[in-house]
Short mmCIF file of C-alpha atoms and ligand atoms in Angstrom, two decimals:
data_model
loop_
_atom_site.label_atom_id
_atom_site.label_comp_id
_atom_site.label_asym_id
_atom_site.label_seq_id
_atom_site.Cartn_x
_atom_site.Cartn_y
_atom_site.Cartn_z
CA UNK A 603 -8.42 18.61 -19.57
CA UNK A 604 -8.18 14.81 -19.88
CA UNK A 605 -6.48 15.27 -23.26
CA UNK A 606 -3.95 17.48 -21.55
CA UNK A 607 -3.16 14.68 -19.11
CA UNK A 608 -2.81 12.15 -21.95
CA UNK A 609 -0.22 14.39 -23.61
CA UNK A 610 1.84 14.78 -20.46
CA UNK A 611 1.39 11.23 -19.20
CA UNK A 612 4.48 9.66 -17.65
CA UNK A 613 5.12 6.23 -19.12
CA UNK A 614 5.06 4.42 -15.78
CA UNK A 615 2.24 2.08 -14.85
CA UNK A 616 1.54 2.00 -11.13
CA UNK A 617 -0.85 -0.29 -9.27
CA UNK A 618 -2.00 0.61 -5.77
CA UNK A 619 -3.82 -2.16 -3.91
CA UNK A 620 -6.38 -0.91 -1.39
CA UNK A 621 -6.58 2.44 -3.14
CA UNK A 622 -10.18 3.25 -2.23
CA UNK A 623 -9.55 4.75 1.20
CA UNK A 624 -6.92 6.14 3.56
CA UNK A 625 -3.25 5.90 2.65
CA UNK A 626 -3.92 4.08 -0.63
CA UNK A 627 -6.44 6.68 -1.84
CA UNK A 628 -3.94 9.45 -1.08
CA UNK A 629 -1.15 7.64 -2.95
CA UNK A 630 -3.47 7.18 -5.95
CA UNK A 631 -4.36 10.89 -6.04
CA UNK A 632 -0.83 12.10 -5.39
CA UNK A 633 0.65 9.99 -8.20
CA UNK A 634 -2.19 10.64 -10.66
CA UNK A 635 -1.61 14.37 -10.26
CA UNK A 636 2.03 13.75 -11.23
CA UNK A 637 0.71 12.27 -14.47
CA UNK A 638 1.59 8.66 -13.78
CA UNK A 639 -0.76 5.99 -15.13
CA UNK A 640 -2.37 4.71 -11.95
CA UNK A 641 -4.61 1.70 -11.38
CA UNK A 642 -6.66 1.86 -8.18
CA UNK A 643 -7.62 -1.50 -6.72
CA UNK A 644 -10.46 -1.70 -4.23
CA UNK A 645 -12.47 -4.50 -2.68
CA UNK A 646 -15.50 -3.42 -0.62
CA UNK A 647 -15.57 0.38 -0.92
CA UNK A 648 -16.82 0.95 -4.45
CA UNK A 649 -18.34 4.34 -3.58
CA UNK A 650 -15.05 5.56 -2.13
CA UNK A 651 -13.15 4.30 -5.19
CA UNK A 652 -15.59 6.17 -7.48
CA UNK A 653 -15.19 9.30 -5.35
CA UNK A 654 -11.43 9.19 -5.83
CA UNK A 655 -11.97 8.75 -9.57
CA UNK A 656 -14.49 11.64 -9.72
CA UNK A 657 -12.30 13.98 -7.68
CA UNK A 658 -9.46 13.37 -10.11
CA UNK A 659 -11.73 13.72 -13.14
CA UNK A 660 -12.91 17.14 -11.93
CA UNK A 661 -9.36 18.46 -12.10
CA UNK A 662 -8.48 16.79 -15.39
CA UNK A 663 -6.89 13.51 -14.37
CA UNK A 664 -7.93 9.93 -14.98
CA UNK A 665 -7.49 6.79 -12.93
CA UNK A 666 -8.33 3.22 -13.78
CA UNK A 667 -10.27 1.32 -11.09
CA UNK A 668 -10.43 -2.46 -10.67
CA UNK A 669 -12.25 -4.48 -8.03
CA UNK A 670 -10.39 -7.44 -6.56
CA UNK A 671 -10.11 -9.03 -3.15
CA UNK A 672 -6.34 -9.41 -3.07
CA UNK A 673 -6.53 -11.79 -0.11
CA UNK A 674 -7.78 -14.35 -2.64
CA UNK A 675 -5.16 -15.76 -4.99
CA UNK A 676 -7.35 -15.90 -8.12
CA UNK A 677 -8.54 -12.30 -7.71
CA UNK A 678 -5.04 -11.01 -7.02
CA UNK A 679 -3.71 -12.76 -10.11
CA UNK A 680 -6.63 -11.41 -12.21
CA UNK A 681 -5.84 -7.90 -11.03
CA UNK A 682 -2.18 -8.10 -12.06
CA UNK A 683 -3.07 -9.73 -15.39
CA UNK A 684 -5.64 -6.99 -16.05
CA UNK A 685 -2.96 -4.32 -15.63
CA UNK A 686 -0.43 -6.13 -17.81
CA UNK A 687 -2.97 -6.90 -20.54
CA UNK A 688 -4.22 -3.31 -20.62
CA UNK A 689 -0.90 -1.44 -20.39
CA UNK A 690 1.61 -4.07 -21.49
CA UNK A 691 3.56 -3.86 -18.25
CA UNK A 692 3.58 -3.05 -14.58
CA UNK A 693 6.35 -0.70 -13.41
CA UNK A 694 5.42 -0.11 -9.78
CA UNK A 695 3.40 -2.36 -7.48
CA UNK A 696 2.33 -0.82 -4.19
CA UNK A 697 1.07 -3.55 -1.85
CA UNK A 698 -0.92 -1.27 0.41
CA UNK A 699 -4.15 -3.22 1.09
CA UNK A 700 -4.41 -4.27 4.70
CA UNK A 701 -6.67 -4.79 7.70
CA UNK A 702 -6.09 -4.47 11.42
CA UNK A 703 -7.70 -5.88 14.55
CA UNK A 704 -7.14 -5.33 18.26
CA UNK A 705 -7.62 -8.43 20.39
CA UNK A 706 -6.15 -10.21 23.38
CA UNK A 707 -3.72 -12.84 22.12
CA UNK A 708 -5.60 -15.68 23.81
CA UNK A 709 -8.83 -14.60 22.10
CA UNK A 710 -7.46 -14.56 18.55
CA UNK A 711 -9.29 -17.32 16.70
CA UNK A 712 -7.88 -19.44 13.88
CA UNK A 713 -10.14 -17.45 11.53
CA UNK A 714 -8.84 -14.10 12.83
CA UNK A 715 -5.27 -15.30 12.34
CA UNK A 716 -5.88 -16.62 8.82
CA UNK A 717 -7.78 -13.49 7.76
CA UNK A 718 -4.93 -11.28 9.01
CA UNK A 719 -2.32 -13.29 7.10
CA UNK A 720 -4.45 -13.45 3.95
CA UNK A 721 -5.16 -9.73 3.83
CA UNK A 722 -1.79 -8.33 4.91
CA UNK A 723 0.83 -10.90 3.92
CA UNK A 724 -0.53 -13.47 1.46
CA UNK A 725 -2.11 -10.73 -0.66
CA UNK A 726 1.34 -9.24 -1.13
CA UNK A 727 2.78 -12.64 -2.04
CA UNK A 728 0.05 -13.30 -4.64
CA UNK A 729 0.27 -9.87 -6.29
CA UNK A 730 4.05 -9.69 -6.21
CA UNK A 731 4.67 -13.18 -7.60
CA UNK A 732 2.47 -12.43 -10.59
CA UNK A 733 3.84 -8.92 -11.17
CA UNK A 734 7.47 -10.00 -10.72
CA UNK A 735 7.30 -12.25 -13.79
CA UNK A 736 6.53 -9.20 -15.92
CA UNK A 737 9.10 -7.03 -14.14
CA UNK A 738 11.84 -9.65 -14.56
CA UNK A 739 10.99 -9.88 -18.25
CA UNK A 740 11.22 -6.08 -18.55
CA UNK A 741 14.39 -5.97 -16.43
CA UNK A 742 12.97 -3.19 -14.28
CA UNK A 743 10.45 -2.57 -11.53
CA UNK A 744 9.69 -1.31 -8.08
CA UNK A 745 7.71 -3.04 -5.33
CA UNK A 746 6.65 -1.16 -2.20
CA UNK A 747 5.14 -3.12 0.71
CA UNK A 748 3.14 -1.36 3.41
CA UNK A 749 4.44 -2.71 6.70
CA UNK A 750 3.96 -0.97 10.05
CA UNK A 751 5.78 0.23 13.12
CA UNK A 752 4.28 -2.84 14.82
CA UNK A 753 6.10 -5.08 12.35
CA UNK A 754 9.35 -3.69 13.78
CA UNK A 755 8.58 -3.24 17.47
CA UNK A 756 5.60 -5.57 18.00
CA UNK A 757 2.27 -4.15 19.10
CA UNK A 758 0.51 -5.36 22.24
CA UNK A 759 -3.02 -6.69 21.49
CA UNK A 760 -2.04 -6.94 17.82
CA UNK A 761 0.10 -10.07 17.70
CA UNK A 762 -1.43 -11.33 14.44
CA UNK A 763 -1.17 -7.89 12.78
CA UNK A 764 2.42 -7.45 14.02
CA UNK A 765 3.34 -10.93 12.76
CA UNK A 766 1.99 -10.22 9.28
CA UNK A 767 3.70 -6.82 9.11
CA UNK A 768 7.00 -8.31 10.35
CA UNK A 769 6.61 -10.99 7.68
CA UNK A 770 6.45 -8.24 5.07
CA UNK A 771 9.84 -6.98 6.24
CA UNK A 772 11.51 -10.38 5.75
CA UNK A 773 9.73 -10.69 2.41
CA UNK A 774 10.99 -7.26 1.35
CA UNK A 775 14.63 -7.90 2.22
CA UNK A 776 14.83 -11.41 0.75
CA UNK A 777 13.11 -10.37 -2.46
CA UNK A 778 15.29 -7.27 -2.79
CA UNK A 779 18.35 -9.54 -2.80
CA UNK A 780 16.84 -11.97 -5.28
CA UNK A 781 15.46 -9.40 -7.71
CA UNK A 782 18.22 -6.77 -7.47
CA UNK A 783 20.16 -8.33 -10.37
CA UNK A 784 17.00 -7.95 -12.50
CA UNK A 785 16.99 -4.21 -11.74
CA UNK A 786 13.93 -4.53 -9.51
CA UNK A 787 13.90 -2.66 -6.22
CA UNK A 788 11.85 -3.87 -3.27
CA UNK A 789 11.24 -1.64 -0.25
CA UNK A 790 8.85 -1.43 2.67
CA UNK A 791 7.33 1.58 4.35
CA UNK A 792 6.58 1.28 8.06
CA UNK A 793 4.13 4.00 9.08
CA UNK A 794 3.61 4.89 12.72
CA UNK A 795 0.14 6.24 13.37
CA UNK A 796 -1.61 7.79 10.38
CA UNK A 797 -4.94 9.57 10.43
CA UNK A 798 -7.21 7.10 8.55
CA UNK A 799 -10.26 4.90 9.15
CA UNK A 800 -7.89 2.24 10.48
CA UNK A 801 -7.56 4.29 13.67
CA UNK A 802 -11.13 5.56 13.89
CA UNK A 803 -11.80 3.58 17.05
CA UNK A 804 -9.17 5.53 18.99
CA UNK A 805 -10.72 8.17 21.26
CA UNK A 806 -9.43 11.74 21.50
CA UNK A 807 -7.83 10.79 24.80
CA UNK A 808 -6.10 7.78 23.20
CA UNK A 809 -4.78 10.04 20.45
CA UNK A 810 -3.53 12.64 22.94
CA UNK A 811 -1.72 9.90 24.89
CA UNK A 812 -0.12 8.58 21.71
CA UNK A 813 0.96 12.08 20.66
CA UNK A 814 2.76 12.45 23.99
CA UNK A 815 4.91 9.43 23.09
CA UNK A 816 5.84 10.83 19.66
CA UNK A 817 8.81 13.24 19.58
CA UNK A 818 7.16 15.33 16.82
CA UNK A 819 3.98 15.40 18.96
CA UNK A 820 1.57 14.78 16.10
CA UNK A 821 -0.30 12.07 14.21
CA UNK A 822 0.89 11.47 10.64
CA UNK A 823 -1.20 11.92 7.54
CA UNK A 824 -1.49 9.95 4.31
CA UNK A 825 0.41 12.59 2.39
CA UNK A 826 3.51 11.85 4.50
CA UNK A 827 3.39 8.33 3.07
CA UNK A 828 2.55 9.38 -0.51
CA UNK A 829 5.57 11.71 -0.59
CA UNK A 830 7.84 8.83 0.37
CA UNK A 831 6.31 6.67 -2.37
CA UNK A 832 7.00 9.44 -4.92
CA UNK A 833 10.61 9.62 -3.78
CA UNK A 834 11.04 5.83 -4.06
CA UNK A 835 9.65 5.93 -7.60
CA UNK A 836 12.09 8.65 -8.62
CA UNK A 837 15.09 6.97 -6.96
CA UNK A 838 17.12 4.14 -8.50
CA UNK A 839 19.48 3.02 -5.73
CA UNK A 840 17.44 2.27 -2.63
CA UNK A 841 16.43 -1.36 -2.14
CA UNK A 842 15.78 -3.74 0.75
CA UNK A 843 14.98 -0.80 3.03
CA UNK A 844 12.25 -0.39 5.61
CA UNK A 845 11.46 3.30 5.76
CA UNK A 846 9.94 4.38 9.04
CA UNK A 847 7.53 7.31 8.87
CA UNK A 848 6.47 7.74 12.46
CA UNK A 849 7.37 11.18 13.81
CA UNK A 850 10.20 9.57 15.79
CA UNK A 851 7.85 7.29 17.74
CA UNK A 852 10.37 4.50 17.22
CA UNK A 853 13.95 5.09 16.16
P1 NAP B 1668 -7.83 1.93 5.79
O1 NAP B 1668 -8.15 3.36 5.83
O2 NAP B 1668 -8.56 0.97 6.66
O3 NAP B 1668 -7.90 1.42 4.27
C1 NAP B 1668 -7.59 0.11 3.96
C2 NAP B 1668 -7.61 -0.07 2.46
O4 NAP B 1668 -7.22 -1.44 2.17
C3 NAP B 1668 -8.98 0.14 1.86
O5 NAP B 1668 -8.84 0.83 0.64
C4 NAP B 1668 -9.48 -1.28 1.62
O6 NAP B 1668 -10.31 -1.38 0.47
C5 NAP B 1668 -8.18 -1.99 1.31
N1 NAP B 1668 -8.27 -3.45 1.50
C6 NAP B 1668 -8.31 -4.15 2.65
N2 NAP B 1668 -8.39 -5.45 2.39
C7 NAP B 1668 -8.39 -5.59 1.04
C8 NAP B 1668 -8.46 -6.68 0.16
N3 NAP B 1668 -8.54 -7.94 0.61
N4 NAP B 1668 -8.44 -6.46 -1.18
C9 NAP B 1668 -8.34 -5.20 -1.65
N5 NAP B 1668 -8.29 -4.11 -0.86
C10 NAP B 1668 -8.31 -4.30 0.47
O7 NAP B 1668 -6.29 1.69 6.17
P2 NAP B 1668 -5.01 2.62 5.96
O8 NAP B 1668 -4.71 3.27 7.24
O9 NAP B 1668 -5.15 3.43 4.73
O10 NAP B 1668 -3.92 1.48 5.76
C11 NAP B 1668 -3.27 1.22 4.53
C12 NAP B 1668 -2.08 0.31 4.80
O11 NAP B 1668 -1.18 0.97 5.70
C13 NAP B 1668 -2.47 -1.00 5.48
O12 NAP B 1668 -1.67 -2.04 4.99
C14 NAP B 1668 -2.14 -0.74 6.95
O13 NAP B 1668 -1.88 -1.92 7.66
C15 NAP B 1668 -0.91 0.13 6.80
N6 NAP B 1668 -0.65 0.95 8.02
C16 NAP B 1668 -1.54 1.88 8.43
C17 NAP B 1668 -1.27 2.63 9.57
C18 NAP B 1668 -2.20 3.67 10.10
O14 NAP B 1668 -1.94 4.20 11.21
N7 NAP B 1668 -3.27 4.03 9.41
C19 NAP B 1668 -0.08 2.40 10.28
C20 NAP B 1668 0.80 1.44 9.81
C21 NAP B 1668 0.51 0.71 8.68
P3 NAP B 1668 -11.92 -1.60 0.55
O15 NAP B 1668 -12.43 -0.70 1.62
O16 NAP B 1668 -12.35 -1.23 -0.85
O17 NAP B 1668 -12.14 -3.06 0.83
#
């Protein structure tokens, strides 16, 4: 089975940060099943990362897993260098790793603020700067940054999260302009509410209330995001965009 995958493998090397759980894990599985060469990065959830690997193995696909805390510059750089050393290039970087926190603005500590920026925004800067050197050299590449609806509209009780996710939108647009001439596309995805651990603290009543605000009257799933990633990989003319996947919650 694995041999079969090797024969059909698509010569595109894709790195997904935060691929152990939720949206990232779905993107990893979705793209692996399309025969792309996928590297799954995880930080804390080794068991989940191994589960993703085993699930793929059972149906004849392989995935490469690498532990790195991408909020730390040295580890982020190591991760990118690992991919480039092993495969000779990086074609697609999906900056998906992220954390969230709900807190009154006046109770956000300096540490909370720094942690939010390090995990959601600085991690993307570290990984992208390192990967971009290889992409510029190869005159091709795609970078996808996982923003959020709150990065566009602002989310009450999530000022630090909203700030980091809004930062990713500025980052995406500026970098798309700078790297376009090198044939590198840079886009962001801004999910609304997606059914993952990130929202596990929401009660059934909270979820029902949110659904009432969404024109499509449902919570999104990780596959909605993975399908968009697939489309961005196949495309060659979309750059600098922020693609909202939110059931019409914000339009
Ligand atoms: P999740 O279920 O909580 O998973 C988060 C993932 O990020 C995990 O795989 C985690 O890995 C990884 N991660 C966090 N910090 C990391 C670090 N420093 N280094 C490496 N990996 C790290 O969240 P999710 O819902 O899938 O969210 C994925 C992305 O979508 C995030 O950027 C999030 O902000 C964004 N988003 C989510 C929603 C939503 O409703 N779910 C909406 C808008 C945007 P480990 O567990 O291995 O540490």
